[in-house]
JSON list of C-alpha atoms in Angstrom, two decimals:
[
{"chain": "H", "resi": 67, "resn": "UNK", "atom": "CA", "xyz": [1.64, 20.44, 2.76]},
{"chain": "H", "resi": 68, "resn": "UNK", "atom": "CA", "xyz": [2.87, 22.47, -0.02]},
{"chain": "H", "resi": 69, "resn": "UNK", "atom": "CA", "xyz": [6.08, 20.38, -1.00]},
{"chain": "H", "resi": 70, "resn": "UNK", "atom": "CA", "xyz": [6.72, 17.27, 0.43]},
{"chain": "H", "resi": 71, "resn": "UNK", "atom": "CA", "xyz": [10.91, 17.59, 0.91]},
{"chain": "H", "resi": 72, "resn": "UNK", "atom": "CA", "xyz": [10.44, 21.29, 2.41]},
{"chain": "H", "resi": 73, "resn": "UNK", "atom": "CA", "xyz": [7.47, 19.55, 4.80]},
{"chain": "H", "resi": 74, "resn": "UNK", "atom": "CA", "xyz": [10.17, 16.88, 5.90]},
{"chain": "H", "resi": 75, "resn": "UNK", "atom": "CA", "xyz": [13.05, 19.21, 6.33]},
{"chain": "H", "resi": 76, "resn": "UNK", "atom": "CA", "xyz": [11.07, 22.14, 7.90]},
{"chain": "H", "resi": 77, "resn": "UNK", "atom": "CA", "xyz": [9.79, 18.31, 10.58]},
{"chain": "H", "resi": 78, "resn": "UNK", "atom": "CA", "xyz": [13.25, 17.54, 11.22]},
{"chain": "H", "resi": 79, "resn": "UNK", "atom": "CA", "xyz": [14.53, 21.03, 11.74]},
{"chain": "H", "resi": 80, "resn": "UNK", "atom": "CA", "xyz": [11.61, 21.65, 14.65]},
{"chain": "H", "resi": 81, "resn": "UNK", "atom": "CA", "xyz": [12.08, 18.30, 16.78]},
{"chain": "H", "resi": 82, "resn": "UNK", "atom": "CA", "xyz": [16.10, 18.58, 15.94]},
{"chain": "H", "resi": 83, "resn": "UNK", "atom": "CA", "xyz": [17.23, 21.93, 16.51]},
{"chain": "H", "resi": 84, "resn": "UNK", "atom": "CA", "xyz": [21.07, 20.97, 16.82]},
{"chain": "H", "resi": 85, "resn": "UNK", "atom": "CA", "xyz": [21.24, 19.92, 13.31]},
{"chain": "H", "resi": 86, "resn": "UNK", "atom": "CA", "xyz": [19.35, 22.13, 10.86]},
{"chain": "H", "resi": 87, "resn": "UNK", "atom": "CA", "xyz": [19.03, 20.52, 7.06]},
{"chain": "H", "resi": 88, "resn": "UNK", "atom": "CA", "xyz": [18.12, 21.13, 3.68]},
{"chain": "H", "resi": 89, "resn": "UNK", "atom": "CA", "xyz": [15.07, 19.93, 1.54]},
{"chain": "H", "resi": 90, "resn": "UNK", "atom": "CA", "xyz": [18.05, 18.25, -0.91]},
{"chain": "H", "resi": 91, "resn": "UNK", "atom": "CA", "xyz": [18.21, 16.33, 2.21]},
{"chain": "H", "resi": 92, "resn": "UNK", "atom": "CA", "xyz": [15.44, 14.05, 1.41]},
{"chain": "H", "resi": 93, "resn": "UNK", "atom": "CA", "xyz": [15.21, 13.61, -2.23]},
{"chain": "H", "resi": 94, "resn": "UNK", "atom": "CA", "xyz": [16.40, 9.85, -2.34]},
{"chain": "H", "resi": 95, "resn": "UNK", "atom": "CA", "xyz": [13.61, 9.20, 0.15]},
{"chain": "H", "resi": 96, "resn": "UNK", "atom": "CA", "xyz": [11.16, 11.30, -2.19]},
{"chain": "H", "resi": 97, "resn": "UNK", "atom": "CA", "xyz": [12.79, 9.35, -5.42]},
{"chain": "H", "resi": 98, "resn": "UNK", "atom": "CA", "xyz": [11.15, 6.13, -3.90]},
{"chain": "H", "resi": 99, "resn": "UNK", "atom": "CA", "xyz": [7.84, 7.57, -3.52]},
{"chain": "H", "resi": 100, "resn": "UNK", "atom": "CA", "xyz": [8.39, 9.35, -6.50]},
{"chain": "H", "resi": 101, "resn": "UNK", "atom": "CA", "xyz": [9.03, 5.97, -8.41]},
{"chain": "H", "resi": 102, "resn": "UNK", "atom": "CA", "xyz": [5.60, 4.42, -7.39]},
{"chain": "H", "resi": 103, "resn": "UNK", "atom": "CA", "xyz": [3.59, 7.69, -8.33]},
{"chain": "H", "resi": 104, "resn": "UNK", "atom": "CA", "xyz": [2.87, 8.93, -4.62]},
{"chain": "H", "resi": 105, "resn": "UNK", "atom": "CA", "xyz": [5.21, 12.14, -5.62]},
{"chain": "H", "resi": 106, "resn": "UNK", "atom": "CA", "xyz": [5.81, 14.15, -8.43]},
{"chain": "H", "resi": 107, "resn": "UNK", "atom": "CA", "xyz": [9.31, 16.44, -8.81]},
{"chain": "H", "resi": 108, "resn": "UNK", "atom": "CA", "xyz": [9.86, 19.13, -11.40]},
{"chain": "H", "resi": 109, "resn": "UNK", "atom": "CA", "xyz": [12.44, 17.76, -13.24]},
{"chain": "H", "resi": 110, "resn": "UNK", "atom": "CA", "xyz": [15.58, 19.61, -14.42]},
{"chain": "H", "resi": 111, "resn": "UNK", "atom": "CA", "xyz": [19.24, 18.98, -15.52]},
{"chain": "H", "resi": 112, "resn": "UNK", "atom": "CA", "xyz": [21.08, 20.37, -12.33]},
{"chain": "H", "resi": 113, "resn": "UNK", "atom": "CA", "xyz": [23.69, 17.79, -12.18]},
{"chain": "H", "resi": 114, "resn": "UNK", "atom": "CA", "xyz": [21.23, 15.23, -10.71]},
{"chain": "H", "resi": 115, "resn": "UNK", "atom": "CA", "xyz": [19.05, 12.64, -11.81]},
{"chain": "H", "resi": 116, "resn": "UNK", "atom": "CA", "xyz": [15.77, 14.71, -10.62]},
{"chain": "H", "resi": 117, "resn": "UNK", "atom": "CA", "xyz": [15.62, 17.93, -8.54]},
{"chain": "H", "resi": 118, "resn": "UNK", "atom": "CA", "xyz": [12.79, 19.22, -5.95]},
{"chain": "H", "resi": 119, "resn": "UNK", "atom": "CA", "xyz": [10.68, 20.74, -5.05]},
{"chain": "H", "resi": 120, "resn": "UNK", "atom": "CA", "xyz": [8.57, 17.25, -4.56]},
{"chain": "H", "resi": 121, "resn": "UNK", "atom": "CA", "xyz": [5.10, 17.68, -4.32]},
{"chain": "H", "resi": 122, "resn": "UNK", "atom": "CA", "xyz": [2.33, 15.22, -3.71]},
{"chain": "H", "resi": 123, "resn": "UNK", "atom": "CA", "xyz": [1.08, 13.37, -6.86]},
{"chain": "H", "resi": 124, "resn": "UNK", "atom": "CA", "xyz": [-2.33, 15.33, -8.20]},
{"chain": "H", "resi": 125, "resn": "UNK", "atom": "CA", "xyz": [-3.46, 12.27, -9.47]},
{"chain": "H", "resi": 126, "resn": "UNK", "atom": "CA", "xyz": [-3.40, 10.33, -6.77]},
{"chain": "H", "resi": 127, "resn": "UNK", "atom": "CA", "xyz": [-6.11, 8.13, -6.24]},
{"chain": "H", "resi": 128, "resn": "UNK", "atom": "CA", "xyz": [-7.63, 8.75, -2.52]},
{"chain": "H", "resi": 129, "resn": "UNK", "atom": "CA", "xyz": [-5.85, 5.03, -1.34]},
{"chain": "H", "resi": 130, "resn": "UNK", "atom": "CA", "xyz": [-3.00, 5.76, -1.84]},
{"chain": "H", "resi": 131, "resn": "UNK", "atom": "CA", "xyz": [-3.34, 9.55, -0.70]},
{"chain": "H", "resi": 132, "resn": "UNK", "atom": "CA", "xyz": [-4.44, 8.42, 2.57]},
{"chain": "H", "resi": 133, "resn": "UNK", "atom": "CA", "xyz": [-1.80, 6.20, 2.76]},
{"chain": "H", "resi": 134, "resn": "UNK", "atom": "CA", "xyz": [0.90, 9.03, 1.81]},
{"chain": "H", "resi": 135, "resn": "UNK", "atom": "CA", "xyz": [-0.71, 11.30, 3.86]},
{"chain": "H", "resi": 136, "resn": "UNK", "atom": "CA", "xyz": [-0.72, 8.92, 7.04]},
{"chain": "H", "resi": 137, "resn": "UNK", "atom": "CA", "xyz": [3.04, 8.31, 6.81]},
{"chain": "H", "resi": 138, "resn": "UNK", "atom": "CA", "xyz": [3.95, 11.45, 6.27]},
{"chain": "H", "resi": 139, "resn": "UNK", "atom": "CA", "xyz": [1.94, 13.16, 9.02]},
{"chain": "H", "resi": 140, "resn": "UNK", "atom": "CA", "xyz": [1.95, 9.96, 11.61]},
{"chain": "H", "resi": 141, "resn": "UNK", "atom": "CA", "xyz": [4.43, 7.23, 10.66]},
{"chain": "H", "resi": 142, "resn": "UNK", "atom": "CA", "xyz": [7.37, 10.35, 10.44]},
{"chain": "H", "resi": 143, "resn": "UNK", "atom": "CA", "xyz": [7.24, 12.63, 13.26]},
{"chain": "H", "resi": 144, "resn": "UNK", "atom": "CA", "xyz": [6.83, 9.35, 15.28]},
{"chain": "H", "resi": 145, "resn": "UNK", "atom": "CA", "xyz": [10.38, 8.50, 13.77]},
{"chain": "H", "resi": 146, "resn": "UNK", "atom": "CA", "xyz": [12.07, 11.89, 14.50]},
{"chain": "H", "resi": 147, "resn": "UNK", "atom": "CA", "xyz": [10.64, 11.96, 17.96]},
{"chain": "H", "resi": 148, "resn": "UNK", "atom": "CA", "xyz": [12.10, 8.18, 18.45]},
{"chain": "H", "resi": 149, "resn": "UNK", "atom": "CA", "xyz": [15.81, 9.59, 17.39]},
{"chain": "H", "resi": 150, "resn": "UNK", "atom": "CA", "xyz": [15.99, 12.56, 19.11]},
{"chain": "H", "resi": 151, "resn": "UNK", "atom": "CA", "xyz": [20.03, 12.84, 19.24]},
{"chain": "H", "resi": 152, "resn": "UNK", "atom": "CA", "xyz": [20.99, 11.11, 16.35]},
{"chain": "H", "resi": 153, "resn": "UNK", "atom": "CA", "xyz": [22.59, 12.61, 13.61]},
{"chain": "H", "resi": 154, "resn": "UNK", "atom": "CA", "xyz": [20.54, 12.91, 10.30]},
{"chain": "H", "resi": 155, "resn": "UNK", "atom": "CA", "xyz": [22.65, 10.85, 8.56]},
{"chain": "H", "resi": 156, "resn": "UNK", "atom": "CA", "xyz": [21.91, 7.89, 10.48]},
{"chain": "H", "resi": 157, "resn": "UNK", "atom": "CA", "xyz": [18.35, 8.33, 10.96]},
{"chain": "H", "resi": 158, "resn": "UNK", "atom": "CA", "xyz": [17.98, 8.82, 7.41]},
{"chain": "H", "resi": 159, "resn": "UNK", "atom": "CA", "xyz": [19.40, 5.72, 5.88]},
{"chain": "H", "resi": 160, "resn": "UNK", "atom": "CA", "xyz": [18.89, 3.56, 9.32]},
{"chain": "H", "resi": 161, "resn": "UNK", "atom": "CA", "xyz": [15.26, 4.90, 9.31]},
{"chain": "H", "resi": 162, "resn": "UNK", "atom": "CA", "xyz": [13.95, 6.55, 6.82]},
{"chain": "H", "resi": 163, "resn": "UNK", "atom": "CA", "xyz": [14.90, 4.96, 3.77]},
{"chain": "H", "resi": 164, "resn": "UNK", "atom": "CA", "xyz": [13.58, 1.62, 4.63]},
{"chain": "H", "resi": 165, "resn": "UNK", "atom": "CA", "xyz": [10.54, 3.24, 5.88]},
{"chain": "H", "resi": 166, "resn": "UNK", "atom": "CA", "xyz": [9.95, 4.72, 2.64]},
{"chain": "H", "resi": 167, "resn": "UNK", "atom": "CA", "xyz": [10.64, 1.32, 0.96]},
{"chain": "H", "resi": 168, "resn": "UNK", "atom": "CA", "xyz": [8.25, -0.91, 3.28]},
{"chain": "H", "resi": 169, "resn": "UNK", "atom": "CA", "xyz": [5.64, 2.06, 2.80]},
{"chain": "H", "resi": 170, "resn": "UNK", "atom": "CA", "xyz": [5.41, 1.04, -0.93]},
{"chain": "H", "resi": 171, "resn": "UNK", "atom": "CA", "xyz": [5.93, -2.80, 0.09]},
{"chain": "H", "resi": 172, "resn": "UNK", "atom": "CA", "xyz": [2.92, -2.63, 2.58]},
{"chain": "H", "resi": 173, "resn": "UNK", "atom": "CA", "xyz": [0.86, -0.72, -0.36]},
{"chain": "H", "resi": 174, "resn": "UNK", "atom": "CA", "xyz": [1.91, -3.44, -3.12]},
{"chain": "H", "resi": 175, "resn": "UNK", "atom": "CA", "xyz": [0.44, -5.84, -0.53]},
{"chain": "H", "resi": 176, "resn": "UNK", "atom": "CA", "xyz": [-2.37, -4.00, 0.59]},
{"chain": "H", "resi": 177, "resn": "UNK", "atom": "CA", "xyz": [-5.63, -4.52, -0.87]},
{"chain": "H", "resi": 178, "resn": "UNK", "atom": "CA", "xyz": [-8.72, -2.52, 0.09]},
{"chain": "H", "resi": 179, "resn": "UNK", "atom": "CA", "xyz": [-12.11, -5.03, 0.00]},
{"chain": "H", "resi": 180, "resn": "UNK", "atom": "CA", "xyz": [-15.06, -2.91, 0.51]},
{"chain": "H", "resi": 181, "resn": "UNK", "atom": "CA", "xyz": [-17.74, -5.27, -0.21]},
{"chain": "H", "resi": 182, "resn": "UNK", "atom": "CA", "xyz": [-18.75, -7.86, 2.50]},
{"chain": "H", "resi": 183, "resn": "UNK", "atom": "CA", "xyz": [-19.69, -10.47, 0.04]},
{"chain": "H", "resi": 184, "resn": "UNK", "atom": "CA", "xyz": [-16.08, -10.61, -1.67]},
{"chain": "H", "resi": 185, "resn": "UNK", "atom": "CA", "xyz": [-14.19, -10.51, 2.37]},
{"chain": "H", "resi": 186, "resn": "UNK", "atom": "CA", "xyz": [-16.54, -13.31, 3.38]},
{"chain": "H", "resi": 187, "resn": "UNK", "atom": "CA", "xyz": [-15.92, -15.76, 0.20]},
{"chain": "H", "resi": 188, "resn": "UNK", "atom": "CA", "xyz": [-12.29, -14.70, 0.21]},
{"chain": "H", "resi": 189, "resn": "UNK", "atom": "CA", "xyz": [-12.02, -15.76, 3.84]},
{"chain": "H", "resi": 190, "resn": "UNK", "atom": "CA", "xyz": [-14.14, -18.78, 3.30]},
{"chain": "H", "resi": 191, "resn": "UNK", "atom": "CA", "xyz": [-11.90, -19.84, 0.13]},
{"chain": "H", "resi": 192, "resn": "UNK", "atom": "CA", "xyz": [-8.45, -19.21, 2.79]},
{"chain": "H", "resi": 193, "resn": "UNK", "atom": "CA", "xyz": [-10.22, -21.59, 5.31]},
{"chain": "H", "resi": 194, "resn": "UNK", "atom": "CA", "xyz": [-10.88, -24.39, 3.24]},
{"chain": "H", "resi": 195, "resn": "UNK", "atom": "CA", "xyz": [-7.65, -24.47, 1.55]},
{"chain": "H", "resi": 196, "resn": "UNK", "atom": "CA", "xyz": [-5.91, -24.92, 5.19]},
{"chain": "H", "resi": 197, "resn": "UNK", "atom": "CA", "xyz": [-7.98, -27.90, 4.96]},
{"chain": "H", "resi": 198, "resn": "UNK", "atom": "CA", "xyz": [-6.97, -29.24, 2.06]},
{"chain": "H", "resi": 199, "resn": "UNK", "atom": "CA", "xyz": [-9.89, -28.21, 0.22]},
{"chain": "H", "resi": 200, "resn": "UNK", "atom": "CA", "xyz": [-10.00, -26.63, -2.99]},
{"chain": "H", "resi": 201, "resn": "UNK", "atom": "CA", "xyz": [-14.28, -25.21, -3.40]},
{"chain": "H", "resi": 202, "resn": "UNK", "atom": "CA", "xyz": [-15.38, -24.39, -6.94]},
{"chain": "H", "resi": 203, "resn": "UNK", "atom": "CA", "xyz": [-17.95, -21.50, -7.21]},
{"chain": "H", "resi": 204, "resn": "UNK", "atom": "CA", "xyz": [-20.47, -24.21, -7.17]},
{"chain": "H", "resi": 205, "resn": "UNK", "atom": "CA", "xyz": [-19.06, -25.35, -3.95]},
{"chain": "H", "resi": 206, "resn": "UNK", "atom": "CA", "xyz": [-19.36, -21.68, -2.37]},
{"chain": "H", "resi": 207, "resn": "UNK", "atom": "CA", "xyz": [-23.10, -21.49, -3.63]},
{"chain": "H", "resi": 208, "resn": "UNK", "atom": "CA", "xyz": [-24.39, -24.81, -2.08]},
{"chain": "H", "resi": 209, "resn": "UNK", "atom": "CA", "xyz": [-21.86, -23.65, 1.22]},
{"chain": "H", "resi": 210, "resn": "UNK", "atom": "CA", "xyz": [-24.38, -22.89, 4.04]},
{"chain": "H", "resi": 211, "resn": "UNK", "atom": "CA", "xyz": [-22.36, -19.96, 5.02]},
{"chain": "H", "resi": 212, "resn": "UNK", "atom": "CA", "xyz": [-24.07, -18.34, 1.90]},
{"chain": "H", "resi": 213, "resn": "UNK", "atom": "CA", "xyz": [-27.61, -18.92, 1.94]},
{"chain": "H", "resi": 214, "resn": "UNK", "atom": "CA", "xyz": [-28.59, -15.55, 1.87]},
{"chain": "H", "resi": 215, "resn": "UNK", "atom": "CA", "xyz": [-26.98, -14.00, -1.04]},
{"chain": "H", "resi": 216, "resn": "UNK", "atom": "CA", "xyz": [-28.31, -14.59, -5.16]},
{"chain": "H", "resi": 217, "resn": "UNK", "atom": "CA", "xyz": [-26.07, -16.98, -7.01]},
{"chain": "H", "resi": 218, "resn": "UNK", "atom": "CA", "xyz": [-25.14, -14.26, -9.26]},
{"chain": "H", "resi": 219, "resn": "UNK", "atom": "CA", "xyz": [-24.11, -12.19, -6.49]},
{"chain": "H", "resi": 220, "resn": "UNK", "atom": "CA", "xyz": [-21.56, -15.13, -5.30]},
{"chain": "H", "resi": 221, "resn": "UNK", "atom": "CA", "xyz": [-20.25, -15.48, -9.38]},
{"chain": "H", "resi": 222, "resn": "UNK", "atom": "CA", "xyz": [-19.87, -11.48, -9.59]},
{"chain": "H", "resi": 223, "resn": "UNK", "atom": "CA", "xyz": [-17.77, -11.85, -5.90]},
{"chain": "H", "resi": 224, "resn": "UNK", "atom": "CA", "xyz": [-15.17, -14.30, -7.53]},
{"chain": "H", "resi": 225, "resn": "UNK", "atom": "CA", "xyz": [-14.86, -13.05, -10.41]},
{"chain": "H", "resi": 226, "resn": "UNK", "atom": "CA", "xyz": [-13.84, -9.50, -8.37]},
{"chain": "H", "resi": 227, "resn": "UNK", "atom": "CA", "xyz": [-11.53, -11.35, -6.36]},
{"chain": "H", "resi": 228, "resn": "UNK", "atom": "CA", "xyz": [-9.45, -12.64, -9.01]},
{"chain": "H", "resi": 229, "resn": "UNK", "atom": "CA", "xyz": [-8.71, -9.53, -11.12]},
{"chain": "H", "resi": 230, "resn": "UNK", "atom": "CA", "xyz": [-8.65, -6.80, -8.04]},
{"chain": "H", "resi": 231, "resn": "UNK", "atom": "CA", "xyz": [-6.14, -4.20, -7.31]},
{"chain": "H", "resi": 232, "resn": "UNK", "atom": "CA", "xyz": [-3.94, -3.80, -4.74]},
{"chain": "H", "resi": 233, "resn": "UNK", "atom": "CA", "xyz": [-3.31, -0.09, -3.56]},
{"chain": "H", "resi": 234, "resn": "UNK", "atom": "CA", "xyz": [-0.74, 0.70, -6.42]},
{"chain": "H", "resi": 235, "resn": "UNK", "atom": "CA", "xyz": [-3.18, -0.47, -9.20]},
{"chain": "H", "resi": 236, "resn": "UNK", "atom": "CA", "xyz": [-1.43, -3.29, -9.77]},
{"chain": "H", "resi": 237, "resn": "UNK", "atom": "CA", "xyz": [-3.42, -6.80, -10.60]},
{"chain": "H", "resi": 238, "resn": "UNK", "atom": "CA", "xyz": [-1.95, -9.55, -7.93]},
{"chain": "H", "resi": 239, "resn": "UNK", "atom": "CA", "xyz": [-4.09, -12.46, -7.61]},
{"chain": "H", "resi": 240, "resn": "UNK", "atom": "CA", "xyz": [-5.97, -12.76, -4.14]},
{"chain": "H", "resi": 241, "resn": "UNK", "atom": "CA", "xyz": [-7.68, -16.13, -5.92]},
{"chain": "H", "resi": 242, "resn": "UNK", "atom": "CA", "xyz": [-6.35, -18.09, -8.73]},
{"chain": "H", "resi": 243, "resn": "UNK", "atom": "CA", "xyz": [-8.55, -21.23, -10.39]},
{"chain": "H", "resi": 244, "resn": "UNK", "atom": "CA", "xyz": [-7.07, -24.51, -11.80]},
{"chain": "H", "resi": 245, "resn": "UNK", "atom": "CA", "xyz": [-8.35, -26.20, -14.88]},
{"chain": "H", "resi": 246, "resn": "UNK", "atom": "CA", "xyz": [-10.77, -27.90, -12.93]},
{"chain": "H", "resi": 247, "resn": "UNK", "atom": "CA", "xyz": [-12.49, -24.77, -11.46]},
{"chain": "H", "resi": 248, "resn": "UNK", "atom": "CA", "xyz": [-10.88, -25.36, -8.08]},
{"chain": "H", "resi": 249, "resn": "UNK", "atom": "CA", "xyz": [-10.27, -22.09, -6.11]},
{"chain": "H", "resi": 250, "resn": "UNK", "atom": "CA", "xyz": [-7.17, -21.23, -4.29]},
{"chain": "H", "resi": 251, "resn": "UNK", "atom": "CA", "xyz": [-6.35, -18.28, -1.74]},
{"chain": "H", "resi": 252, "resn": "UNK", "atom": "CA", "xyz": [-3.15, -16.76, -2.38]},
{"chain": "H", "resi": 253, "resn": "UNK", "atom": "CA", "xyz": [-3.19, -14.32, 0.12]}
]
């Protein structure tokens, strides 16, 4: 995919052969994804605020790459073959456009926990606090549920979980500690 507005427009022109568009088309839908870094445009002064061609981000980390690349390739043909007969005015701002925007939602809620260790406390930390309970670290290294992992292994897991990433890089809290060491889930 050389250029993501050409790749849409070129989509929409083979499934919709009744109403042949433009890539200038889709630039507000690129503007989004160009906002949260999963696009770049080559910027000029043509009597709009950026113009295309957009082109996937070359710094994209591989997260959110596989993300882009899954809507894109999946989550967008599905929509076009979904509104066959609509006019591309409607499916773009009915469909589209909010797509676009719950794309980078879902990836500023979207957190990718590779290590078992980290899912497993996380998940114990959720479960307690629909109890009522609020475990310190200490409390996760007695927990039985535990017994086969170093303590240093358990303090290295928390302390992960409360500065990690979501997708877009930013740091949300998964886990957040009161004065007293007591753990809460916030996800």
């Amino acid at each position: 995919m050389k250029e993501v507005d050409g790749y849409l427009s070129k989509m929409w022109n083979e499934t919709n052969t009744s109403t042949q568009i433009i890539e200038e088309n889709f630039w507000d839908m690129c503007r989004i994804l160009e906002k949260d870094g999963f696009v770049v445009s080559d910027d000029a002064a043509v009597s709009t605020f950026s113009i295309g061609p957009f082109k996937i981000a070359s710094t994209l980390d591989i997260k959110k790459k596989d993300l882009l690349i899954y809507f894109l390739e999946t989550i967008v043909p599905t929509i076009f073959s979904k509104v066959s007969g609509l006019p591309f005015d409607q499916v773009y701002s009915l469909y589209l456009l909010p797509a676009s925007n719950l794309l980078i939602n879902l990836a500023d809620n979207c957190y990718w926990i590779k290590d078992l260790l980290q899912w497993e406390i996380l998940m114990y930390i959720k479960k307690e606090n629909q109890h009522g309970v609020y475990p310190t670290v200490n409390d996760i290294k007695k927990s039985k549920e535990f017994t086969g992992f170093e303590e240093w292994q358990m303090e290295d897991a928390v302390k992960t979980l409360k500065n990690f990433e979501n997708v877009l890089g930013d740091n949300h809290k998964l886990i957040i500690t009161d004065f007293e060491g007591r753990i809460e889930c916030m996800v």
